[in-house]
Coordinates of C-alpha atoms and ligand atoms in Angstrom, one line a residue:
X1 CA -30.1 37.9 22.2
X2 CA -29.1 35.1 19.8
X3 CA -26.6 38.0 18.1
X4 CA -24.8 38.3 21.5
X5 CA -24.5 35.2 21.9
X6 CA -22.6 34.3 18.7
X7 CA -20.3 37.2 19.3
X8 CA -19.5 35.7 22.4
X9 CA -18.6 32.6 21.1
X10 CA -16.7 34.5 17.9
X11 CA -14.7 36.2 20.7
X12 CA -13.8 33.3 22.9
X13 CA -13.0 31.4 19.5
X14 CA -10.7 34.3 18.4
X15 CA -8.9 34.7 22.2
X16 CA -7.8 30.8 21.7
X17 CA -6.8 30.9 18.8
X18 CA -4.6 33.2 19.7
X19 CA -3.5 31.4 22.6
X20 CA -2.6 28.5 21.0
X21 CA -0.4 30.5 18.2
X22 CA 1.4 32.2 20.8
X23 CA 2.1 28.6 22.7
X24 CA 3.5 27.2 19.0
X25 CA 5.6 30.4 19.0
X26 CA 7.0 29.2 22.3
X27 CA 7.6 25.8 21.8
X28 CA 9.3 27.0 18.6
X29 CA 11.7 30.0 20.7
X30 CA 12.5 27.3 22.7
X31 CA 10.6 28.2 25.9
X32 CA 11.4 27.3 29.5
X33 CA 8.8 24.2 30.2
X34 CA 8.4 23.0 26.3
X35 CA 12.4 22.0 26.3
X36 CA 12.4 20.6 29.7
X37 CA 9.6 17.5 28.6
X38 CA 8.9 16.5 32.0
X39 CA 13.0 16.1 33.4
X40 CA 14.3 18.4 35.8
X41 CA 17.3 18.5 37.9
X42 CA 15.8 20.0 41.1
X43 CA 12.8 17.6 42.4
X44 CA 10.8 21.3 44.0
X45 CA 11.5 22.0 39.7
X46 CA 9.8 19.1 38.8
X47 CA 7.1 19.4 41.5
X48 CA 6.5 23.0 40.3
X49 CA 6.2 22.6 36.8
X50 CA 3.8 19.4 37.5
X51 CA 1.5 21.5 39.4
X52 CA 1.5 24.5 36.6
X53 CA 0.8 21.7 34.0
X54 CA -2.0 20.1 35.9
X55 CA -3.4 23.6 36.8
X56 CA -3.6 24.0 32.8
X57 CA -5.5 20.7 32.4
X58 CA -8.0 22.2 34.7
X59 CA -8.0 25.9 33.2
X60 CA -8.9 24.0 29.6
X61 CA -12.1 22.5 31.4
X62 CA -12.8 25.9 33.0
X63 CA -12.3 27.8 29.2
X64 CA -13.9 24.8 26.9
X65 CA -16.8 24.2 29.1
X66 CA -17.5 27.2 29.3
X67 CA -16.9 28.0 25.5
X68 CA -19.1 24.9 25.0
X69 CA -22.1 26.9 27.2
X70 CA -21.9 29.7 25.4
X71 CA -22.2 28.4 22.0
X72 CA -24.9 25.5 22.7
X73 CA -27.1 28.1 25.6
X74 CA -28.3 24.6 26.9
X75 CA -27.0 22.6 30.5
X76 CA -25.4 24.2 33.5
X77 CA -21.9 26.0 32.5
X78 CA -20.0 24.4 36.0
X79 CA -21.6 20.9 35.2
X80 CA -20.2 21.5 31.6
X81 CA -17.0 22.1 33.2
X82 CA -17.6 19.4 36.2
X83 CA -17.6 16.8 32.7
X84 CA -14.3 17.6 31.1
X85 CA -12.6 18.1 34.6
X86 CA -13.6 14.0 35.2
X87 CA -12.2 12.4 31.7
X88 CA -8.4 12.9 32.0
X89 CA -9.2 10.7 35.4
X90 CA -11.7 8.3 34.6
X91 CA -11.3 7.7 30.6
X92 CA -9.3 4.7 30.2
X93 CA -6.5 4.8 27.6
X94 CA -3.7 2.0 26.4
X95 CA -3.7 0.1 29.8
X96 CA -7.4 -1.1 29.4
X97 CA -5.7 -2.8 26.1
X98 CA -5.5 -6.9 26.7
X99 CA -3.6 -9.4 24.6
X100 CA -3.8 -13.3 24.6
X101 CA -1.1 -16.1 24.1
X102 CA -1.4 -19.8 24.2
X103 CA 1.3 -21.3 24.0
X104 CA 1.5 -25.9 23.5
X105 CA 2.8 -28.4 22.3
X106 CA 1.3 -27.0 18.3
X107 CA 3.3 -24.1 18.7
X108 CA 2.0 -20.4 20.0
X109 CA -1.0 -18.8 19.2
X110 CA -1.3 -14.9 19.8
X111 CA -4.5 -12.7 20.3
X112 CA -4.2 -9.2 19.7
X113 CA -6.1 -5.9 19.7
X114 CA -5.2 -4.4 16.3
X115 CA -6.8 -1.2 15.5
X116 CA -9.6 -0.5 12.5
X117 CA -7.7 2.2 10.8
X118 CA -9.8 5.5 10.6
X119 CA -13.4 5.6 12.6
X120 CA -16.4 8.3 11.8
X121 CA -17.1 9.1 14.8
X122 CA -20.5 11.4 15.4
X123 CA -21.0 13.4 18.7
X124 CA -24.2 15.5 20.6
X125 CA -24.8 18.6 21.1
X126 CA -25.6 18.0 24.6
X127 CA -22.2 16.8 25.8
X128 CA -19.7 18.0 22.5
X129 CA -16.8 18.2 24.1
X130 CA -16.9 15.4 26.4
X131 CA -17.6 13.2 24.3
X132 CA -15.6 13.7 21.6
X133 CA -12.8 13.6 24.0
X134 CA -13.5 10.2 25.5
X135 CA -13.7 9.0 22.6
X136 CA -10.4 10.3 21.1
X137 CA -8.9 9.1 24.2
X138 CA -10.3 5.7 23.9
X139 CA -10.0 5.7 20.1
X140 CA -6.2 6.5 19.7
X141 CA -5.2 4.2 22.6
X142 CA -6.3 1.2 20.7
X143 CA -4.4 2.6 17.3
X144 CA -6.9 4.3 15.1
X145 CA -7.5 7.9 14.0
X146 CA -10.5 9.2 14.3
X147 CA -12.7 11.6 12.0
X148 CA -15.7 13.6 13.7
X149 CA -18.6 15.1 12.3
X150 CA -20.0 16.8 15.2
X151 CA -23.3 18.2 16.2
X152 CA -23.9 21.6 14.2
X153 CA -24.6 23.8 16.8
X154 CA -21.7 22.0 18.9
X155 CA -19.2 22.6 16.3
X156 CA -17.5 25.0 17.5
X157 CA -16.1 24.2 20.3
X158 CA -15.7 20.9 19.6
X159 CA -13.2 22.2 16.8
X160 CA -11.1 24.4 19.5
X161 CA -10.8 21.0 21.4
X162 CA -9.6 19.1 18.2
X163 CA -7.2 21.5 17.2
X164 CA -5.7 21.6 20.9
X165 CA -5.7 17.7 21.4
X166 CA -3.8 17.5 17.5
X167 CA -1.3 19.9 18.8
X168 CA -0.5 18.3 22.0
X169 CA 0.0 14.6 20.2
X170 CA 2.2 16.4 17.8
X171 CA 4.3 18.0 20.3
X172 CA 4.7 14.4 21.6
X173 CA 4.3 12.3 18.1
X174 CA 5.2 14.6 15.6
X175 CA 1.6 13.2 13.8
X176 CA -0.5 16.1 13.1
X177 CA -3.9 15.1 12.2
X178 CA -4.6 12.1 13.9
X179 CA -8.3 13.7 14.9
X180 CA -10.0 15.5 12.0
X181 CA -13.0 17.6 12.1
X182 CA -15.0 19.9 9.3
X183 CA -15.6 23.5 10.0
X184 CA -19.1 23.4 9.3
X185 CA -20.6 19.5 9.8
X186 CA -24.3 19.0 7.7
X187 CA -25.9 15.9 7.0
X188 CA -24.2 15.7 3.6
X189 CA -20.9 15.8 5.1
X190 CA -22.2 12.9 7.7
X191 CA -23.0 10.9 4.5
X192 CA -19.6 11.3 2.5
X193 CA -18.0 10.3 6.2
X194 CA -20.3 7.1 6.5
X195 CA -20.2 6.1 3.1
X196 CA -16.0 7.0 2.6
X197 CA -14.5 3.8 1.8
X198 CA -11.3 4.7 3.9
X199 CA -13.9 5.1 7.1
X200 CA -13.6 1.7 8.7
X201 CA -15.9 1.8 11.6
X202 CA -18.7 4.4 12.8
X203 CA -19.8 5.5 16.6
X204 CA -22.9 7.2 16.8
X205 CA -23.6 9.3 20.2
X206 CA -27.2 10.5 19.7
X207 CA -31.4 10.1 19.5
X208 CA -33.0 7.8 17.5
X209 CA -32.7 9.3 13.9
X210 CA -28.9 9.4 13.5
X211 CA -28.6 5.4 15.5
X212 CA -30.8 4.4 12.4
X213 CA -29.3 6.8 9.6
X214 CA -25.6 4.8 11.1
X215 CA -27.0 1.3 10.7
X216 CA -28.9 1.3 7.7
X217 CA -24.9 2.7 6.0
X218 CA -24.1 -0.8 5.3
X219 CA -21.0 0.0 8.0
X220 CA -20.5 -1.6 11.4
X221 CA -21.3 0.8 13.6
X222 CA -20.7 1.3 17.7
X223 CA -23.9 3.1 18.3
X224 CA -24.9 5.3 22.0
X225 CA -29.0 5.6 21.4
X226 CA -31.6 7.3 23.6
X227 CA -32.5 6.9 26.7
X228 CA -35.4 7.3 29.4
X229 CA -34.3 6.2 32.0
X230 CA -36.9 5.1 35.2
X231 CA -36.1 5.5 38.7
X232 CA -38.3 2.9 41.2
X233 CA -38.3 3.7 45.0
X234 CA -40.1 1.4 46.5
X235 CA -41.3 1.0 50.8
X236 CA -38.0 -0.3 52.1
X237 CA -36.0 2.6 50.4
X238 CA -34.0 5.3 52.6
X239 CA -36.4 8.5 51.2
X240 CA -34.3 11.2 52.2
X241 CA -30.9 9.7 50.5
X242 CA -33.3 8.1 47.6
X243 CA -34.6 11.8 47.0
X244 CA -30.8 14.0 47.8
X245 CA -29.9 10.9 44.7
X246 CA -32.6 11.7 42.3
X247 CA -32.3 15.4 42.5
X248 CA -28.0 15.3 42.0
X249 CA -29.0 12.9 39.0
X250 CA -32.0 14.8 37.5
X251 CA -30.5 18.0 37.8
X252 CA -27.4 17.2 36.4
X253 CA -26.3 19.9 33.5
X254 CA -30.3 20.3 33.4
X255 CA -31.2 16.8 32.8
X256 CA -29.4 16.6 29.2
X257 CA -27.4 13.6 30.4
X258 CA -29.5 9.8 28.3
X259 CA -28.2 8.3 31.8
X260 CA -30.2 11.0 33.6
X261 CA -33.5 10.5 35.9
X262 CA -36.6 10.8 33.6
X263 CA -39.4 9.3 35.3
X264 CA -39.9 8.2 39.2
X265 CA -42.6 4.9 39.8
X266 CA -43.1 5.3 43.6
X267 CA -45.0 3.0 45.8
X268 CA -48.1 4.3 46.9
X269 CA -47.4 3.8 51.0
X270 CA -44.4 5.9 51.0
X271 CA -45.3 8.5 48.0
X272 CA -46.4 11.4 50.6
X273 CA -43.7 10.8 52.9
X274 CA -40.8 10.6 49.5
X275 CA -42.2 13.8 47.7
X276 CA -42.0 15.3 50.9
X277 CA -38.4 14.7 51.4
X278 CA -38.1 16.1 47.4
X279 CA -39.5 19.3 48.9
X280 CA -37.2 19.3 51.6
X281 CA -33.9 18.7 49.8
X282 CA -34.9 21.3 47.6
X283 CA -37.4 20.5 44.5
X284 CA -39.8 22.6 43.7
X285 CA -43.1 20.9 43.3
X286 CA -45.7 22.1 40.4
X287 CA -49.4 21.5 41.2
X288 CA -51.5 19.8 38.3
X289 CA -52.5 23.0 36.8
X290 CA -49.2 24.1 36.5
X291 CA -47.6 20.6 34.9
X292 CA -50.6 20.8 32.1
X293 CA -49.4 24.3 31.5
X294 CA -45.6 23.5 31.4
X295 CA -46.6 20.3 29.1
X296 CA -47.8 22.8 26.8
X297 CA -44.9 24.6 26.2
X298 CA -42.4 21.7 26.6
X299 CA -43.8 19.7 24.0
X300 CA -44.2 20.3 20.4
X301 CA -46.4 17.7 18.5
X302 CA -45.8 16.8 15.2
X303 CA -49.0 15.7 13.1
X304 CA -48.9 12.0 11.5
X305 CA -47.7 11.3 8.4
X306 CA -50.2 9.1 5.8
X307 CA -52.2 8.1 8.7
X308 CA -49.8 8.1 11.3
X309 CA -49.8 8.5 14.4
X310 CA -48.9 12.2 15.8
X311 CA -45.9 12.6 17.2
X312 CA -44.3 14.8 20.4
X313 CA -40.8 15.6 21.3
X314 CA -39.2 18.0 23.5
X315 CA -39.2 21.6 22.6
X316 CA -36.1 23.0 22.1
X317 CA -36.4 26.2 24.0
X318 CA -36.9 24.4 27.1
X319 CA -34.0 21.9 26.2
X320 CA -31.2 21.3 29.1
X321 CA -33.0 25.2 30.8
X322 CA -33.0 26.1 34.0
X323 CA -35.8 25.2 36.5
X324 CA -36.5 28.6 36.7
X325 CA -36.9 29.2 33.0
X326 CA -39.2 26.3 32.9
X327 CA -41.0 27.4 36.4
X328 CA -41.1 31.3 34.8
X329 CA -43.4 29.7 31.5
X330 CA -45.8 28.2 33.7
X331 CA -46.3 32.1 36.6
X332 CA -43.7 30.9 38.7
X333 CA -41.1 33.3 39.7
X334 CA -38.1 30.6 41.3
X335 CA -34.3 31.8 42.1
X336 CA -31.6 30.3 39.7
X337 CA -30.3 27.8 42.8
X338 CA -33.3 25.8 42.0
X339 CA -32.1 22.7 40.3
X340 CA -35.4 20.8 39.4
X341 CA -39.1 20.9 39.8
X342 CA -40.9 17.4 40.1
X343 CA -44.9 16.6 40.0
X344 CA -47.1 13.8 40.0
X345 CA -48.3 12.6 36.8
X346 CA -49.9 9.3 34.9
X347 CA -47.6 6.6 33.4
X348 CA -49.5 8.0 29.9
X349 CA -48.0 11.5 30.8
X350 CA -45.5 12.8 27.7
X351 CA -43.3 13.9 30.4
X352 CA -43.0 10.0 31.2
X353 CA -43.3 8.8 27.8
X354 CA -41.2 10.9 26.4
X355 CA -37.0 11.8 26.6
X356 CA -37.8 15.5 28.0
X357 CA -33.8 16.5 28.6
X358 CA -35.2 19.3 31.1
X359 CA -35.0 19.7 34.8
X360 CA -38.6 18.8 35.0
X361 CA -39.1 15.6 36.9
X362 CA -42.3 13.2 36.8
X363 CA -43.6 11.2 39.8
X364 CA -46.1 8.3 39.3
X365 CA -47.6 6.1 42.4
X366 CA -48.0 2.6 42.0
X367 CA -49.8 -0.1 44.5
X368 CA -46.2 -2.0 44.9
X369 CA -42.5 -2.8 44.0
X370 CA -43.7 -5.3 41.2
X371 CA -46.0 -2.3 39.5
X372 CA -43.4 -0.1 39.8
X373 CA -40.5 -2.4 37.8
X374 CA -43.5 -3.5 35.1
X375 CA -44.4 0.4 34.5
X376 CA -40.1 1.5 35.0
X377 CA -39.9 -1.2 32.0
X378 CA -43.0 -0.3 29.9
X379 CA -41.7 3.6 29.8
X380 CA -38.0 2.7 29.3
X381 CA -39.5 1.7 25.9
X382 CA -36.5 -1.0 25.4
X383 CA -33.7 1.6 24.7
X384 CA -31.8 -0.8 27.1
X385 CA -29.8 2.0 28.3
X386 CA -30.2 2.7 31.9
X387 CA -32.3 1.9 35.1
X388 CA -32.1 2.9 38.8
X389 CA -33.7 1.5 42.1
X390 CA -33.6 2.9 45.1
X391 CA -34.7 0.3 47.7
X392 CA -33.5 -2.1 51.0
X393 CA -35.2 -5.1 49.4
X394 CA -32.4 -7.6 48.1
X395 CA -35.6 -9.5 46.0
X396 CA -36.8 -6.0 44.8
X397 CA -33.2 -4.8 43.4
X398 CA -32.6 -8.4 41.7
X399 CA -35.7 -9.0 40.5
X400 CA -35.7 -5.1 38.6
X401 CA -31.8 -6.1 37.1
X402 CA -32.7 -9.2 36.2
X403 CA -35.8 -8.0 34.0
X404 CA -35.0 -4.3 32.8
X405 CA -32.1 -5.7 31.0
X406 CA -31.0 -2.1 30.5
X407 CA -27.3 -1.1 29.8
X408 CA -26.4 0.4 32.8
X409 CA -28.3 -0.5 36.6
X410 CA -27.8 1.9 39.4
X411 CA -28.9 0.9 43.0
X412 CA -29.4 3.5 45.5
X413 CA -27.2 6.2 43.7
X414 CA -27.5 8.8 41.3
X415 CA -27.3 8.2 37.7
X416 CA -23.7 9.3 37.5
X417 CA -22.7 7.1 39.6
X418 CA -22.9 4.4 36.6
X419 CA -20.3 6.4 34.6
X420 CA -17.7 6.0 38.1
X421 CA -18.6 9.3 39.4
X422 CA -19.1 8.6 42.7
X423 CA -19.6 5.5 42.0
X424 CA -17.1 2.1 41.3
X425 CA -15.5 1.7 37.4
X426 CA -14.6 3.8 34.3
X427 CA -16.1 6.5 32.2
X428 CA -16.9 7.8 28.5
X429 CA -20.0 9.5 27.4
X430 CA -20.8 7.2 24.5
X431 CA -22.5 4.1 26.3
X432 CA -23.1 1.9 23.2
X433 CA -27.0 0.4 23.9
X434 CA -29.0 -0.8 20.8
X435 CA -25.4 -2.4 19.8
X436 CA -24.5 -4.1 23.2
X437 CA -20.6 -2.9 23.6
X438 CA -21.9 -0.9 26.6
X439 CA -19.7 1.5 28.0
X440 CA -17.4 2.6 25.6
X441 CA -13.5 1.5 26.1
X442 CA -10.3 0.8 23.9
X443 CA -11.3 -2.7 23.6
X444 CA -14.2 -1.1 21.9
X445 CA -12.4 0.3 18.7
X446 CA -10.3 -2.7 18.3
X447 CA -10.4 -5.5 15.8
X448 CA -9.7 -8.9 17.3
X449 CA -6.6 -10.6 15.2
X450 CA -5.2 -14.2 15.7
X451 CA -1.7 -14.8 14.7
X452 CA -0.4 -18.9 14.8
X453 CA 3.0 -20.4 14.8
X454 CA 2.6 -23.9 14.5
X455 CA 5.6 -26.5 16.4
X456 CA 7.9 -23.3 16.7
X457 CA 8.2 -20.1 19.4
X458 CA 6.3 -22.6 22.5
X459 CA 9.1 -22.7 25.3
X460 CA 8.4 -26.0 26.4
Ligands
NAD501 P1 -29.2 14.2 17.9 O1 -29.7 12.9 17.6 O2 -30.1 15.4 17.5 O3 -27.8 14.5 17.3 C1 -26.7 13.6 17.5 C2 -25.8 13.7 16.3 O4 -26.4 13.1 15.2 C3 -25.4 15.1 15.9 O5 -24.1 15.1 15.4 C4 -26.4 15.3 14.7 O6 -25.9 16.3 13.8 C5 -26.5 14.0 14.1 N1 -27.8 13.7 13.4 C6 -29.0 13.8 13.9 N2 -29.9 13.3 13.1 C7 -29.2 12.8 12.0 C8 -29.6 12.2 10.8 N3 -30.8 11.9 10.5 N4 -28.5 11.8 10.0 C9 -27.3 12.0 10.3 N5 -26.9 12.7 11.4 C10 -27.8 13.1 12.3 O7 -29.0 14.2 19.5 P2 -28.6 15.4 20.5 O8 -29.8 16.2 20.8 O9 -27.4 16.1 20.0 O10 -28.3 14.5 21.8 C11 -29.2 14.0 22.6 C12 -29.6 12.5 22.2 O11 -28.4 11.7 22.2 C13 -30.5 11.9 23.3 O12 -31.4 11.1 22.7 C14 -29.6 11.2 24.2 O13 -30.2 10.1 24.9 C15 -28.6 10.7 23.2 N6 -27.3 10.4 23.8 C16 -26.9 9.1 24.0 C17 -25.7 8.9 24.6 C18 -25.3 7.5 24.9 O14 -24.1 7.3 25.4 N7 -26.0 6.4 24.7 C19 -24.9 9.9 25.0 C20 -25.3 11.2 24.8 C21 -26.5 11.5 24.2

């Protein structure tokens, strides 16, 4: 199965390639749209080749998500392409720059974003694509270049996207490498980026061991960390829209997204009534016997190290699967439209505890609202990243802001909504958390510089 796969992904590789050869052949013949650049006599011209040109934006997301699928087997190929279709729109680029001036009697005194030069910037394997592009986006609108060691068994297709995005700034720029990649990215090529004294800034988009491997490099770095993200419903909370929410969320490219629904804390008065409406907007429920059996499979526990504590993360082959594949493991025989099975579990439950990234969903009761924020904030284990509510109560929703304290707070929504899909504000899939930039924009990558004329330049 795995050789398939890889010839797949050799093929795909070898049919862009190609593509993009036979596109520099054009531009270099002199073909029709590449000598035009956008002006046109006749407006239904102009309209025409707008429309083809948008229609290849699209066609990219369609090829390199699914490229992306095909290489990493983990997620859902039209959510992979659902991602890249959203950051042309929702990335912000040179117009989320801001400047300062004060100008006095002393003269006038100018803020400016100035770029850091060249920034290391490491991506996942869950979203490689994505994320690499937000952050080229963001990273060249503030000035910099940007050099990417990506996530190995991402690499791939995040190099067909590098070599694209170069070629299309050089057809406007005539600069060539302004994003660089290596072929085949290890953890010794991650250390010569780091530790390269012509790398000016890092931005880490991953778990736990690459956010600490970043900061202990001696170099600033803008890092994106784990996530478990809780979801409270609490009495007052619309149960049918609260559960339609958690499902889009939780399901979303197979729950691989750190803003995703991990856990649900439900209050115990409504928790029959809310799994209920999970059932009926199409969650699959498990029964105990079957969540022990899944835990078994979806877990793999390393032993302690000198006396330490034993250990459990995800297993990989259930990693960003289908609800099926999980359901299948465990004697249940589910169609693919299934999007996620949910359960009730303890707070202690690994599926709770831990980051699952699989379209398995936990539900705990609790006697009230206030239980339900204490145990949302216990599990979200101070990752600060992300936290959602789903209630009527105006005291419930301030009181769980106020003390989760997390990155990103989502009130009767699904998690994407945080990252403006679907809901208010911008997007990029690096949302900086242990280091507080939040987020990610231009302003981000930019290095705050003061320049002063003193008693000259003021107007009056
Ligand atoms: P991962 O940590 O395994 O890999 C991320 C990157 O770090 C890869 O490029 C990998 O090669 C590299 N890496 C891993 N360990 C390293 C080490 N010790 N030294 C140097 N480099 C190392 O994560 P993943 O499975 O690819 O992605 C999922 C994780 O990333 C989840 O924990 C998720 O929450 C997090 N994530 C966070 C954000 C965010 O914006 N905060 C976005 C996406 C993913």
């Amino acid at each position: 199965m795995a050789t398939i796969d890889e010839n797949l992904v050799s093929k795909v590789v070898s049919e862009v390639l190609i593509r993009l050869q036979s596109q520099n052949g054009a531009a270099r013949t002199g073909g029709f749209s590449h000598t035009q650049y956008g002006v046109y006599e006749k407006m239904e011209d102009a309209v025409e080749a707008a429309h083809r040109s948008f229609a290849k934006l699209s066609e990219k997301a369609e090829e390199w998500g699914k490229i992306e699928f095909a290489e990493t087997k983990i997620g859902r190929e039209d959510h992979k392409i659902g991602k890249l279709k959203i950051c042309g729109d929702l990335v912000p680029g040179v117009e989320y720059l801001e400047r300062t001036a004060f100008s006095g009697d002393n003269g006038l005194t100018i803020i400016d974003a100035a770029p850091w030069g060249v920034i290391g910037a490491i991506t996942p394997s869950t979203h490689s694509v994505p994320t690499l592009t937000g952050n080229a986006i963001n990273m060249i609108a503030a000035g910099n270049a940007v050099v990417y060691n990506t996530h190995p068994s991402a690499a791939k297709c995040a190099a067909i996207a590098i070599r694209a995005y170069n070629e299309a700034i050089f057809k406007v720029t005539g600069i060539s490498d302004l994003l660089t990649t290596v072929i085949k990215p290890t953890l010794e090529t991650f250390d010569l980026m780091v530790k390269h004294p012509k790398v000016a800034l890092l931005c880490v988009t991953g778990g736990p061991a690459v956010v600490k491997a970043a900061m202990a490099s001696g170099k600033r770095a803008v890092c994106a960390g784990p996530g478990n993200p809780p979801v409270v419903v609490d009495e007052t909370a619309d149960l049918d829209r609260a559960a339609r929410c958690i499902i889009e969320g939780a399901s979303f490219d197979n729950n691989l997204l750190c803003i995703g629904e991990k856990q649900v804390f439900v209050v115990a008065s409504v928790a029959d009534k809310f799994m209920e409406s999970m059932r009926k907007a199409g969650a699959v429920q498990l029964n105990p016997a079957q969540i022990e059996a899944l835990t078994k499979v979806a877990f793999t526990v390393t032993p302690g190290q000198g006396g330490g504590c034993a250990h459990a993360h995800a297993a990989k082959e259930f990693i960003g699967k289908n609800a099926n594949v999980l359901a299948k493991a465990v004697g249940l025989d589910l169609p693919d439209s299934v999007m996620l099975l949910f359960g009730e579990t303890t707070e202690e439950h690994l599926f709770v505890q831990e980051e699952q990234m699989m379209p398995f969903l936990p539900i705990v009761r609790v006697p009230d609202a206030d239980a339900a924020i204490a145990a949302a904030i216990r599990t979200e284990h101070g990752y600060r990243h992300t936290g959602i509510m789903h209630s009527q109560n105006i005291r419930n929703l301030t009181k769980m802001a106020q003390e989760i304290d997390t990155t990103l707070f989502i009130k009767n929504g699904p998690s994407m909504t945080g990252l403006g899909l679907g809901g208010e504000g911008f997007l990029s899939f690096s949302i900086a958390t242990p280091t507080g930039e939040g987020v990610t924009t231009p302003m981000t990558f930019t290095r705050s510089r003061r320049c002063v004329m003193v008693e000259s330049l003021n107007m009056f």
